[in-house]
Coordinates of C-alpha atoms and ligand atoms in Angstrom, one line a residue:
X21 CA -28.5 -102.1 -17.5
X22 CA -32.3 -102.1 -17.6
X23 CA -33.7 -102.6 -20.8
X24 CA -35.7 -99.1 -20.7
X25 CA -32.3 -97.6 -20.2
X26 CA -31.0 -99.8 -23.6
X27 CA -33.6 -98.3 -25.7
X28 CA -33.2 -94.7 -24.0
X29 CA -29.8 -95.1 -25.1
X30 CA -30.3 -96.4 -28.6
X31 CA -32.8 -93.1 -29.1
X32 CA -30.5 -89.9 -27.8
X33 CA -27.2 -91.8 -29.6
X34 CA -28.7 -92.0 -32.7
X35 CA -30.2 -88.6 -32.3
X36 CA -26.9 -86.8 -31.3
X37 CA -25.0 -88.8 -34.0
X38 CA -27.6 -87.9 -37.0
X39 CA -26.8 -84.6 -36.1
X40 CA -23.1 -85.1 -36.2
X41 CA -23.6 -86.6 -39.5
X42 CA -26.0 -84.2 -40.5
X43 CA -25.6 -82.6 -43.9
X44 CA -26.0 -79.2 -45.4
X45 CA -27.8 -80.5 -48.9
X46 CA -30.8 -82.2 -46.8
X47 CA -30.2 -85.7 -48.2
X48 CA -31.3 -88.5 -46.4
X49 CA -34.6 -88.1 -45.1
X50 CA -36.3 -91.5 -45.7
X51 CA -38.3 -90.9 -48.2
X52 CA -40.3 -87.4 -46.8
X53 CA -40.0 -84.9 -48.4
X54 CA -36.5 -83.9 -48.2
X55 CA -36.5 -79.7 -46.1
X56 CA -35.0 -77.5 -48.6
X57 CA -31.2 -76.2 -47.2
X58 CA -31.1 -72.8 -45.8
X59 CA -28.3 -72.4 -48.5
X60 CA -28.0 -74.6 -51.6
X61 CA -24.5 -74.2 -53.6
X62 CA -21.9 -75.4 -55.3
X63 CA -18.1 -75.1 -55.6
X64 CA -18.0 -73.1 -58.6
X65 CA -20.0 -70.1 -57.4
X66 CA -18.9 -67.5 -55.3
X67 CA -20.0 -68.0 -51.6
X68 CA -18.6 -64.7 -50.0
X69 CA -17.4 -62.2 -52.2
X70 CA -14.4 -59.9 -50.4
X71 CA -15.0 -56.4 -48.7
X72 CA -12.1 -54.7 -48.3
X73 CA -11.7 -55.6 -44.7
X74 CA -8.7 -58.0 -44.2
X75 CA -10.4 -62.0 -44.4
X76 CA -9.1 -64.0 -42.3
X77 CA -10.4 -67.8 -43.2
X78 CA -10.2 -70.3 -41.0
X79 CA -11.2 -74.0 -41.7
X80 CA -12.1 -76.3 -39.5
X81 CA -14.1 -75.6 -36.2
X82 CA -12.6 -78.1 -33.2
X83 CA -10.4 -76.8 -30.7
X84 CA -7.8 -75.0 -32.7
X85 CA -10.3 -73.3 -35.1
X86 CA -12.8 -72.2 -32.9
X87 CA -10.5 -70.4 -30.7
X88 CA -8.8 -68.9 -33.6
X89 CA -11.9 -67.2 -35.1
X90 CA -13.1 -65.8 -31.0
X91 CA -10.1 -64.2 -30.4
X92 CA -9.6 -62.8 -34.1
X93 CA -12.4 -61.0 -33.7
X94 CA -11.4 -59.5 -30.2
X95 CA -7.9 -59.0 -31.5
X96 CA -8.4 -57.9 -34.6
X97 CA -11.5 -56.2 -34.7
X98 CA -11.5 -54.7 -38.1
X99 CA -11.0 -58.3 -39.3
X100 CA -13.8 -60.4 -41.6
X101 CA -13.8 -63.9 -39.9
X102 CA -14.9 -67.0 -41.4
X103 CA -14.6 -70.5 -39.7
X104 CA -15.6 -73.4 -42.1
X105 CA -16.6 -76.8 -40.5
X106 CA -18.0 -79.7 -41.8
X107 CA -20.2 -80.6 -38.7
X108 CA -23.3 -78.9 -37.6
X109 CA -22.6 -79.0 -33.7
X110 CA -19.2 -79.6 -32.0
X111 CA -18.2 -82.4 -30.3
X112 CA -15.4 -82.4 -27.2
X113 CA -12.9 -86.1 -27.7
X114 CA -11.7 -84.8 -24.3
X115 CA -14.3 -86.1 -21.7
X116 CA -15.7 -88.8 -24.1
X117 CA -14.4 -91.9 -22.4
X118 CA -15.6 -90.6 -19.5
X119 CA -19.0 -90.2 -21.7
X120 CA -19.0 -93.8 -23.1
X121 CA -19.7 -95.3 -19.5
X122 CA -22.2 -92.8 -18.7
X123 CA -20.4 -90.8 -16.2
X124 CA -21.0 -87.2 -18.1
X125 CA -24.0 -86.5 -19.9
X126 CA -24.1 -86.0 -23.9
X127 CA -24.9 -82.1 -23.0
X128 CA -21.8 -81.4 -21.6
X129 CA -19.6 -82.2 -24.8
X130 CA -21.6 -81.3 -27.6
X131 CA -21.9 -77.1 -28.2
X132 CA -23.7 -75.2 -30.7
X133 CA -21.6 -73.4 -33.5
X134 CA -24.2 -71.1 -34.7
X135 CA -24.6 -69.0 -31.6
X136 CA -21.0 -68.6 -30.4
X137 CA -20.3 -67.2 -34.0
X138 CA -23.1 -64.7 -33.9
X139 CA -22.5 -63.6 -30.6
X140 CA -18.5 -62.8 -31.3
X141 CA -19.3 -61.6 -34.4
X142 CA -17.3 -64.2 -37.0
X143 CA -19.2 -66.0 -39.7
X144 CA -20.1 -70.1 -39.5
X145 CA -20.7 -71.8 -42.4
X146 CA -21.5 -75.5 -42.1
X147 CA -19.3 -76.8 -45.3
X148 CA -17.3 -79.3 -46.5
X149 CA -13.5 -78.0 -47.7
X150 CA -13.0 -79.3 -51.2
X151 CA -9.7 -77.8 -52.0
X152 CA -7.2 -74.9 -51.2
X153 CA -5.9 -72.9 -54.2
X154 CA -3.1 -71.2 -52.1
X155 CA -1.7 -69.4 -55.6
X156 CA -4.7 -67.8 -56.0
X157 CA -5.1 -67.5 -52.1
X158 CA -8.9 -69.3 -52.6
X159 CA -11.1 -72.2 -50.5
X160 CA -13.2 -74.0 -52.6
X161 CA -16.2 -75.7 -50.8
X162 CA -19.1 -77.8 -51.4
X163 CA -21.2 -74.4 -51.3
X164 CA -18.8 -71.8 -52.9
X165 CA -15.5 -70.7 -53.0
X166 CA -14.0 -67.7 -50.7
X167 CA -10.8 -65.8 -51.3
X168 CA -8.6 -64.5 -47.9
X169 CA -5.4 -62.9 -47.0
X170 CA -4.9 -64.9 -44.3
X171 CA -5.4 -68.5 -43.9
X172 CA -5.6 -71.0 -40.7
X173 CA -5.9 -74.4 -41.3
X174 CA -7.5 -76.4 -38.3
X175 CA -8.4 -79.7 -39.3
X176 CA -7.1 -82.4 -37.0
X177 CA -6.4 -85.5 -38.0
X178 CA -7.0 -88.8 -40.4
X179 CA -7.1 -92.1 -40.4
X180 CA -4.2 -93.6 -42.4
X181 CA -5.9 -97.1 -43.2
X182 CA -3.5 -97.3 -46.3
X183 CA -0.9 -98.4 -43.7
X184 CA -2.9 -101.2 -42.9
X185 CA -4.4 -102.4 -46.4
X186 CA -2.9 -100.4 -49.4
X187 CA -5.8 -99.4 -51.3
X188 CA -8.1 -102.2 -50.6
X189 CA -11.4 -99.5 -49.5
X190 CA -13.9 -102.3 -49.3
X191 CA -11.9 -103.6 -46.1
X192 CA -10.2 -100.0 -44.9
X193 CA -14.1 -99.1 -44.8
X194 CA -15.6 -102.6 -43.1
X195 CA -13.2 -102.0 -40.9
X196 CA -13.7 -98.3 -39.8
X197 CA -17.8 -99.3 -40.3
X198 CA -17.9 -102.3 -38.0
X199 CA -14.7 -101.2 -35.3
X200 CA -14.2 -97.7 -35.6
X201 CA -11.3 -95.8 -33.5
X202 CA -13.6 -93.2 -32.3
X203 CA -10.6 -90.7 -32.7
X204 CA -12.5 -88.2 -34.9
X205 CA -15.3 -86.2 -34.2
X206 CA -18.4 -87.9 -35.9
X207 CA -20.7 -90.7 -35.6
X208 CA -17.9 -93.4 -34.8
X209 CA -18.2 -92.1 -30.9
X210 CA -21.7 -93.1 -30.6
X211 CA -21.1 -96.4 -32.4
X212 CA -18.5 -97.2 -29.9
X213 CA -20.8 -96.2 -26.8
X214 CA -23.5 -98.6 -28.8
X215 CA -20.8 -101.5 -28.9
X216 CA -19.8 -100.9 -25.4
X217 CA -23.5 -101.1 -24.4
X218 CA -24.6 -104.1 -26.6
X219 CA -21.3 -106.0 -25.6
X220 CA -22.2 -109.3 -24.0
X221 CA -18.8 -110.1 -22.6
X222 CA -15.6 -111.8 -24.4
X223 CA -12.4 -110.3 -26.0
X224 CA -12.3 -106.5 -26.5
X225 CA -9.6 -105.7 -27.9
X226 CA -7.3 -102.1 -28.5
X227 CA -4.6 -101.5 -31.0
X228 CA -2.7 -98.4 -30.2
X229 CA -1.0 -96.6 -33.3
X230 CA 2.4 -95.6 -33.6
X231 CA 3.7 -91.9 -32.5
X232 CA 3.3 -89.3 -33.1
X233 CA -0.6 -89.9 -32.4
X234 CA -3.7 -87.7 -31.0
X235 CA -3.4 -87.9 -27.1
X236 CA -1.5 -90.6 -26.3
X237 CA -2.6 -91.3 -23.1
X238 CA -6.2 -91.3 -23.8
X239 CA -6.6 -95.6 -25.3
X240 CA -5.0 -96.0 -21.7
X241 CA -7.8 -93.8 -20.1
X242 CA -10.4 -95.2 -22.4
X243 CA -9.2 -98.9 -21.8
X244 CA -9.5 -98.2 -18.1
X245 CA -12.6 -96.6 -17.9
X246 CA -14.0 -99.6 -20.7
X247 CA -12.8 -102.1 -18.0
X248 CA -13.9 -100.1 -14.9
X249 CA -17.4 -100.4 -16.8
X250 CA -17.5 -104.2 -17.3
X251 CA -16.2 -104.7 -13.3
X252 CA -19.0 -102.4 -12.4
X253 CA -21.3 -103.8 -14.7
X254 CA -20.4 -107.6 -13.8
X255 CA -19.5 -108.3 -17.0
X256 CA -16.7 -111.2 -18.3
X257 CA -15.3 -109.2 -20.6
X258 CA -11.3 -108.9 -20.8
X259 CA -9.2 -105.9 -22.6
X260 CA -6.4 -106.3 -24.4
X261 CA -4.5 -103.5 -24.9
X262 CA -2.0 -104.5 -28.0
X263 CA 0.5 -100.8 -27.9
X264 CA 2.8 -100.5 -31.0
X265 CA 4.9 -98.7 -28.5
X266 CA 7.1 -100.6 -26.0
X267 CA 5.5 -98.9 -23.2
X268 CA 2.8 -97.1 -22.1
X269 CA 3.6 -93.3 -22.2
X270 CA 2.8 -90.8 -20.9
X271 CA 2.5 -91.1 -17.1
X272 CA 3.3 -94.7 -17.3
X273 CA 3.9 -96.0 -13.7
X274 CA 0.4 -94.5 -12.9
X275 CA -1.4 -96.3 -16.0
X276 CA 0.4 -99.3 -15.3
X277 CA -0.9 -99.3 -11.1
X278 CA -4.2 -98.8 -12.4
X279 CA -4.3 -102.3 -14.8
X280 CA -2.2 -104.2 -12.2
X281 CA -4.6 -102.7 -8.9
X282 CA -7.8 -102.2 -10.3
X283 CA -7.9 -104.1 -13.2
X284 CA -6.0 -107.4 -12.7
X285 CA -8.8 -109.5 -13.9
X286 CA -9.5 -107.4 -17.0
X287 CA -6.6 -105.5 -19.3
X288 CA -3.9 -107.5 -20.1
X289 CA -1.3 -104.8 -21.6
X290 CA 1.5 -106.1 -24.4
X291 CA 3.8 -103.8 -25.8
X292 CA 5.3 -104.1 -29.1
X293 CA 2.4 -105.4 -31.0
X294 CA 3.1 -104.3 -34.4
X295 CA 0.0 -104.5 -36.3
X296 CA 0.7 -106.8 -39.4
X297 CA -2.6 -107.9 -40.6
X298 CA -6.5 -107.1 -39.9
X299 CA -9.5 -109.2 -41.0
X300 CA -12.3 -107.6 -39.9
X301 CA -14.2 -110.1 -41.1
X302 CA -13.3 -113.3 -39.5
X303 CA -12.2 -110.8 -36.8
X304 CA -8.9 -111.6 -36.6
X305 CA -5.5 -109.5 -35.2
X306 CA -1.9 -110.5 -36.6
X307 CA 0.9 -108.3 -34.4
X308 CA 4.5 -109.0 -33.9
X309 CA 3.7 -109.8 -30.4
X310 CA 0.8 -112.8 -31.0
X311 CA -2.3 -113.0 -32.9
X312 CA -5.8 -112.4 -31.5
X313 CA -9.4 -112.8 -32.4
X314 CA -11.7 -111.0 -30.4
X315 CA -15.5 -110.4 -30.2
X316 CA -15.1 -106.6 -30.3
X317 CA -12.1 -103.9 -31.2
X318 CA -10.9 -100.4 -31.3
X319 CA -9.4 -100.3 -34.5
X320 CA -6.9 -97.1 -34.6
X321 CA -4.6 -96.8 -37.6
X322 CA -2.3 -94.4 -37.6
X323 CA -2.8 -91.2 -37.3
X324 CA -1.7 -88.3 -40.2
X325 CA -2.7 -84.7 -40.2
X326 CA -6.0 -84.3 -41.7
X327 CA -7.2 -84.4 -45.5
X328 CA -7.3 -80.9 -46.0
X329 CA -3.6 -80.0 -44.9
X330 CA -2.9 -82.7 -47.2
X331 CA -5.2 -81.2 -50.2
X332 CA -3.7 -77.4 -49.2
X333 CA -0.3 -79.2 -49.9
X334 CA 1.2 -78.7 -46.5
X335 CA 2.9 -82.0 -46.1
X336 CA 6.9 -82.2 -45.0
X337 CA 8.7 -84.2 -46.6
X338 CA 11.1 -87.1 -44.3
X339 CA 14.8 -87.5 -44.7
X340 CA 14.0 -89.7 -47.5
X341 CA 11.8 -87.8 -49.2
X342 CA 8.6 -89.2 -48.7
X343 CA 5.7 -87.4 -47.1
X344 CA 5.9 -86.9 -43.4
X345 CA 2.1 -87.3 -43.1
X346 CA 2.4 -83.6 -40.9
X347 CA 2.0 -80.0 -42.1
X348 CA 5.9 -78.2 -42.1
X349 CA 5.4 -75.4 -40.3
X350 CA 7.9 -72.8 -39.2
X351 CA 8.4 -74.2 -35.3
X352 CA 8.2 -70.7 -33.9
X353 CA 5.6 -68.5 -35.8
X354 CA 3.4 -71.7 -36.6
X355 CA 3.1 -70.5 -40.6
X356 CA 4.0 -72.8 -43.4
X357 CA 7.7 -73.0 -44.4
X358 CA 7.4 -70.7 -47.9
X359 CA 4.0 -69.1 -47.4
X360 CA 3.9 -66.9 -44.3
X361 CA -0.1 -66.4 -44.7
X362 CA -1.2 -69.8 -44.4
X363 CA -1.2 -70.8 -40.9
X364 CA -1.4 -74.5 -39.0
X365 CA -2.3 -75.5 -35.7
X366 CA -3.4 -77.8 -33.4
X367 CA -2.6 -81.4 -34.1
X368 CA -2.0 -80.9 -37.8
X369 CA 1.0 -79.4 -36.9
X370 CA 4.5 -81.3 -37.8
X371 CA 8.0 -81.5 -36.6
X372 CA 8.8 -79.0 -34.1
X373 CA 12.1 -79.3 -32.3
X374 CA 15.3 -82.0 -32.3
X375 CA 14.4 -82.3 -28.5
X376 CA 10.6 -83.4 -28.4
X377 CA 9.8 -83.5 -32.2
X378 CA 6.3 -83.1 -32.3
X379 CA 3.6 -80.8 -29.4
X380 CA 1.3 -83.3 -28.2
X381 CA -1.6 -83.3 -30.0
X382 CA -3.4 -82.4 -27.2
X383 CA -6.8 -80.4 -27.4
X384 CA -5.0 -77.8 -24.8
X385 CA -2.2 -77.3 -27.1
X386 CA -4.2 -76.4 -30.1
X387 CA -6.8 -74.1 -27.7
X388 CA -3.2 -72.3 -26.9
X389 CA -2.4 -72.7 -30.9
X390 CA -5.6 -70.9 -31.5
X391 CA -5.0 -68.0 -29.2
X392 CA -1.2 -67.7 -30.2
X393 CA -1.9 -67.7 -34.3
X394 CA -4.8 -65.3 -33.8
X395 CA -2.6 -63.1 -31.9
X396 CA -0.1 -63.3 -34.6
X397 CA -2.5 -62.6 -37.6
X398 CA -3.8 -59.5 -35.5
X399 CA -0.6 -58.2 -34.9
X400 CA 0.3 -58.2 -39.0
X401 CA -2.8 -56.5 -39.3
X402 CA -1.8 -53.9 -37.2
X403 CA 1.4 -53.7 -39.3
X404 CA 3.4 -54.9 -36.3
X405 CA 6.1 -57.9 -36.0
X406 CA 4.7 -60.4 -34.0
X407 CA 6.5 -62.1 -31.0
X408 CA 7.7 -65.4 -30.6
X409 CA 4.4 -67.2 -28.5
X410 CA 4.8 -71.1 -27.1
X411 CA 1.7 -73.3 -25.9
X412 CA 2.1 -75.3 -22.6
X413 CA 0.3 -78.6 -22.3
X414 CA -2.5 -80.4 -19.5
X415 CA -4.0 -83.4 -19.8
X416 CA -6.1 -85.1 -17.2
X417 CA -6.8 -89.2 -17.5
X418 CA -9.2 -90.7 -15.7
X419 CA -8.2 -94.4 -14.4
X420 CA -11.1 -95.5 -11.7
X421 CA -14.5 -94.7 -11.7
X422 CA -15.4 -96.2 -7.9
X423 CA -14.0 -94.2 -6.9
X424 CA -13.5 -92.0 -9.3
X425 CA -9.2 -91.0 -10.0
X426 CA -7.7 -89.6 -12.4
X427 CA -3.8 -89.4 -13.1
X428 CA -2.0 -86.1 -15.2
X429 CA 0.8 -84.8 -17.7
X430 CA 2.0 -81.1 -17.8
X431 CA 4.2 -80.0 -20.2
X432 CA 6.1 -76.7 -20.6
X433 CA 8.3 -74.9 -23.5
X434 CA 10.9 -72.5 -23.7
X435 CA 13.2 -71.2 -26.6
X436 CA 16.8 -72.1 -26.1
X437 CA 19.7 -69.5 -26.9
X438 CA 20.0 -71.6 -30.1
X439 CA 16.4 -70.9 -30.9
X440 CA 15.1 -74.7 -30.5
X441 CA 11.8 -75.1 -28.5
X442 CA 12.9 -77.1 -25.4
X443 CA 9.9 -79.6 -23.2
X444 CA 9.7 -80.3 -20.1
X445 CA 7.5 -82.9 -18.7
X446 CA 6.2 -83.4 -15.4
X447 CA 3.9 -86.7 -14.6
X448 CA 1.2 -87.3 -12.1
X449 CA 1.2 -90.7 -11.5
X450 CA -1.0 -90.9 -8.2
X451 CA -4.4 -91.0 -9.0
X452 CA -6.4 -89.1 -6.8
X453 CA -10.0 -87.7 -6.7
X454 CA -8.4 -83.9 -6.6
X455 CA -7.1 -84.7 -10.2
X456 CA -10.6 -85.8 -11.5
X457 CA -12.3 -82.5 -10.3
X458 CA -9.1 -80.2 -11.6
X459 CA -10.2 -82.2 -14.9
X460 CA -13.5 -81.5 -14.8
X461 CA -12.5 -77.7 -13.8
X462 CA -10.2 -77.6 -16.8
X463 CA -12.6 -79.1 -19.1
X464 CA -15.2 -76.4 -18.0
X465 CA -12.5 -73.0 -18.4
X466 CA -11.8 -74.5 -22.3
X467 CA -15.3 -75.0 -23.6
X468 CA -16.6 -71.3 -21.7
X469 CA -12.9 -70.0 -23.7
X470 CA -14.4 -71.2 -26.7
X471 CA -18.2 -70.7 -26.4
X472 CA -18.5 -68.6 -23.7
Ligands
FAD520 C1 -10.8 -90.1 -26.8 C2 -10.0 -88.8 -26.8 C3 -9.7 -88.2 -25.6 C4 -9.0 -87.0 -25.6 N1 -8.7 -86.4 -24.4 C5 -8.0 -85.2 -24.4 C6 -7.8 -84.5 -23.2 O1 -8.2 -85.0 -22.1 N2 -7.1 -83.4 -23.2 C7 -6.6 -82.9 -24.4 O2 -6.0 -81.8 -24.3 N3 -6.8 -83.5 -25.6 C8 -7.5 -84.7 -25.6 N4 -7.8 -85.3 -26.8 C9 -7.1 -84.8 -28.1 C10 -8.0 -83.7 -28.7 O3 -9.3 -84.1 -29.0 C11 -7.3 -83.2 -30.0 O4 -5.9 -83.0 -29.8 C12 -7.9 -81.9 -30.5 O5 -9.3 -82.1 -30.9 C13 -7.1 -81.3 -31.6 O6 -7.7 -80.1 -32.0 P1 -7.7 -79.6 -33.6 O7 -8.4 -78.3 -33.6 O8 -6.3 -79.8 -34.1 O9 -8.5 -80.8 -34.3 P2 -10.1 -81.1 -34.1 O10 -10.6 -80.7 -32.8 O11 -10.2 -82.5 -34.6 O12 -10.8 -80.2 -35.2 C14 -10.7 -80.4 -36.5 C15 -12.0 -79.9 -37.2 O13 -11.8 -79.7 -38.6 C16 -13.0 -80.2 -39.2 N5 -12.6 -80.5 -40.6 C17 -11.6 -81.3 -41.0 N6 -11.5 -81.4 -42.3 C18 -12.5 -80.5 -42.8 C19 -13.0 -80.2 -44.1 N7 -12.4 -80.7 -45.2 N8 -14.0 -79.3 -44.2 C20 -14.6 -78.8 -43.1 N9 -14.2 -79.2 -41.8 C21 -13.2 -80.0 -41.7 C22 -13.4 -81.4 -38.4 O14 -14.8 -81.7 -38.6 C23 -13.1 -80.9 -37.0 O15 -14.2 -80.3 -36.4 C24 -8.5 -86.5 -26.8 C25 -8.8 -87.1 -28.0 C26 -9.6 -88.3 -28.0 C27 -9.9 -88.9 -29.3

């Protein structure tokens, strides 16, 4: 890469990611005078005080949020829609390791929040969720708290570091700070794309977390398109992928031609590498398969639903009686177990069915979440029952980039005459050009569904 093209880089990544990062009270503006907020609040105050219009409140604005709040309004017309988010303009995880080697441009995964909401007629507010009083049927925010009658709670995932390192923050937060997971919408993407693009060669290494996980087969996609990048790029770097798992899943045989065909020379896959220590310091890996230093890593701990369903007390509880780390939803009607107007969706959502136990956390499962729950909410406006609904699942991964293939997973559901959601799961494991347009297709028909 030319140097010009280094510094372009540097510029837009830090733009985009200052805007990610971006916050509502205006901090952080070097020492200029800081631009006064369009809003300035606090938690105590009232931000929206209630009409008599049903309020429908939903909180967080990816995938499952942002459908939610479109189709609310279509549904339910006579609705008040709110959608709470933390971050001023969204940001698509699918399509971002095709993103971190250049192949899509920054414009096709970032969308503006402001003008969708205006022009379907929900509110935005760019806030932080502080707490949810579900007794009192209240959000508190950083800028005010709101009061609704019905509640959807959207807010993807979180890091559980604790697994790794207890309550030691200073190395949970060198270690998210200096080899993020980039598995959360924010500024750890563009670091990542920075790392890839400063990285001189060596060890790069991946840990994989444990199930259930965000998109499992996406650290195979994103190994493969990080190693299609140094072939492409002459560069000596090799990828070691260590998977908790004991194999790769989903589409395995097709991940596993791509490493052994395209990528001999560059990923080196082991399987049960239970992470037992991390020094991000001295760099350093422990796993029950072999210990590793390495020049660079992606660092993913295992995944929990987010802080919110955690702070709205939505948490199951496991067979022993500790926290599941996943909201406990009714499996059908996607409300939680012993509050039927506080809904969860998308990957939040917990245990699901003896069969499959959890939906992939997939962003096409919680786009269908999205439409299904604001289907549901409209129809108990209307004073009707609402139907059982089920989501189906598509993911598209791409494995080569020259030229460019891609591999898939579909999944279906279906109730059972004992009422248990049944899976069915059909993999794609020749990689094919076809597959990388369908996924570039796909990727088109969900972000028009959502800001279109
Ligand atoms: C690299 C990568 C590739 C992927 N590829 C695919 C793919 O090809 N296909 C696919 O289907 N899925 C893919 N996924 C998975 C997909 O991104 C997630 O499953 C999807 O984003 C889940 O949607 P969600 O609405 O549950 O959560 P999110 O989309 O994460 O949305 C949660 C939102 O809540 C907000 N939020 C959380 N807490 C608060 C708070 N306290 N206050 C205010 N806002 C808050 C967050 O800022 C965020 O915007 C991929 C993921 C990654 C990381």
């Amino acid at each position: 890469m030319s140097l010009d093209r280094r510094h372009f880089l540097t510029a837009a990544g830090a733009s985009a990611a200052t805007l990610l990062t971006g916050c509502a009270s205006g901090a952080g503006t070097g020492g200029k005078a800081a631009a006064l907020p369009f809003f300035i609040g606090q938690p105590a105050q009232t931000l929206l005080a209630k009409g008599k219009a049903p309020r429908v409140v939903v909180c967080g604005g990816g995938w499952g949020g942002l459908t939610t709040a479109k189709y609310l309004r279509q549904l339910a017309p006579s609705a008040e829609v709110v959608l709470l988010e933390r971050n001023p303009v969204f940001f698509s995880c699918p399509i971002s390791n095709k993103w971190l080697v250049d192949m899509v441009d920054t414009s096709f995964i970032t969308h503006d929040y402001l003008r969708v909401s205006e022009r379907h007629g929900y509110r935005f507010i760019q806030t932080e969720v502080l707490e949810v009083d579900r007794s009192a049927k209240r959000v508190v925010t950083t800028l005010g708290s709101l009061d609704y009658d019905y509640l959807v709670l959207a807010p993807g995932i979180r890091y559980n570091y604790e697994a790794w390192f207890g309550n030691d923050r200073r190395i949970a937060d060198a270690t998210r700070a200096r080899f993020p997971a980039a598995y959360i919408t924010n500024n750890e993407h563009f670091a990542l794309k920075q790392a890839l693009h400063n990285f001189k060669g060596g060890d790069w290494v991946m840990t994989l977390p444990p199930p259930p996980q965000r998109c499992p087969p996406s650290p195979y996609e994103r190994a493969c398109m990080v190693a299609w990048y140094f072939k492409h790029n002459k560069i000596k770097g090799k990828v070691t992928i260590l998977d908790h798992k004991d194999g790769v899943r989903p589409i395995g045989p097709g991940f596993r031609a791509a490493f052994n065909e395209l990528y001999k020379d560059y990923i080196t896959y082991v399987p049960n590498a239970h992470v037992q220590s991390i020094d991000p310091f001295k760099k350093e890996i422990k796993t029950d398969a072999g210990d590793m230093n390495f020049d660079h890593a992606v660092l993913m701990a295992p995944h929990q639903a987010g802080d919110l369903a955690w702070k709205a007390d939505t948490i199951g509880r496991t067979g022993e009686g500790k926290p599941s780390g996943w909201a406990d939803v009714d499996p059908l009607m996607l409300h939680l177990k012993g509050d039927p107007n506080v809904y969860v969706i998308g990957d939040a959502v917990g245990f699901v069915s003896p069969q499959f136990a959890f939906y992939p956390k997939s962003a096409h499962v919680a786009n269908k979440h999205g439409h299904i729950v604001a289907g549901y909410i409209a129809e108990r406006i209307a004073g009707r029952s609402p139907k059982t609904n089920l989501p189906d699942n598509l993911c598209y991964m791409m494995v080569n980039g020259d030229p460019r293939e891609a591999i898939s997973v579909q999944f279906d559901y279906k109730v059972n005459d004992k009422g248990v959601i049944e899976q069915t799961q059909i993999d794609i494991n020749q990689r094919s050009g076809d597959l990388v347009k369908e996924n570039f297709r796909w990727a088109g028909l969900k972000f028009e569904d959502m800001f279109g």
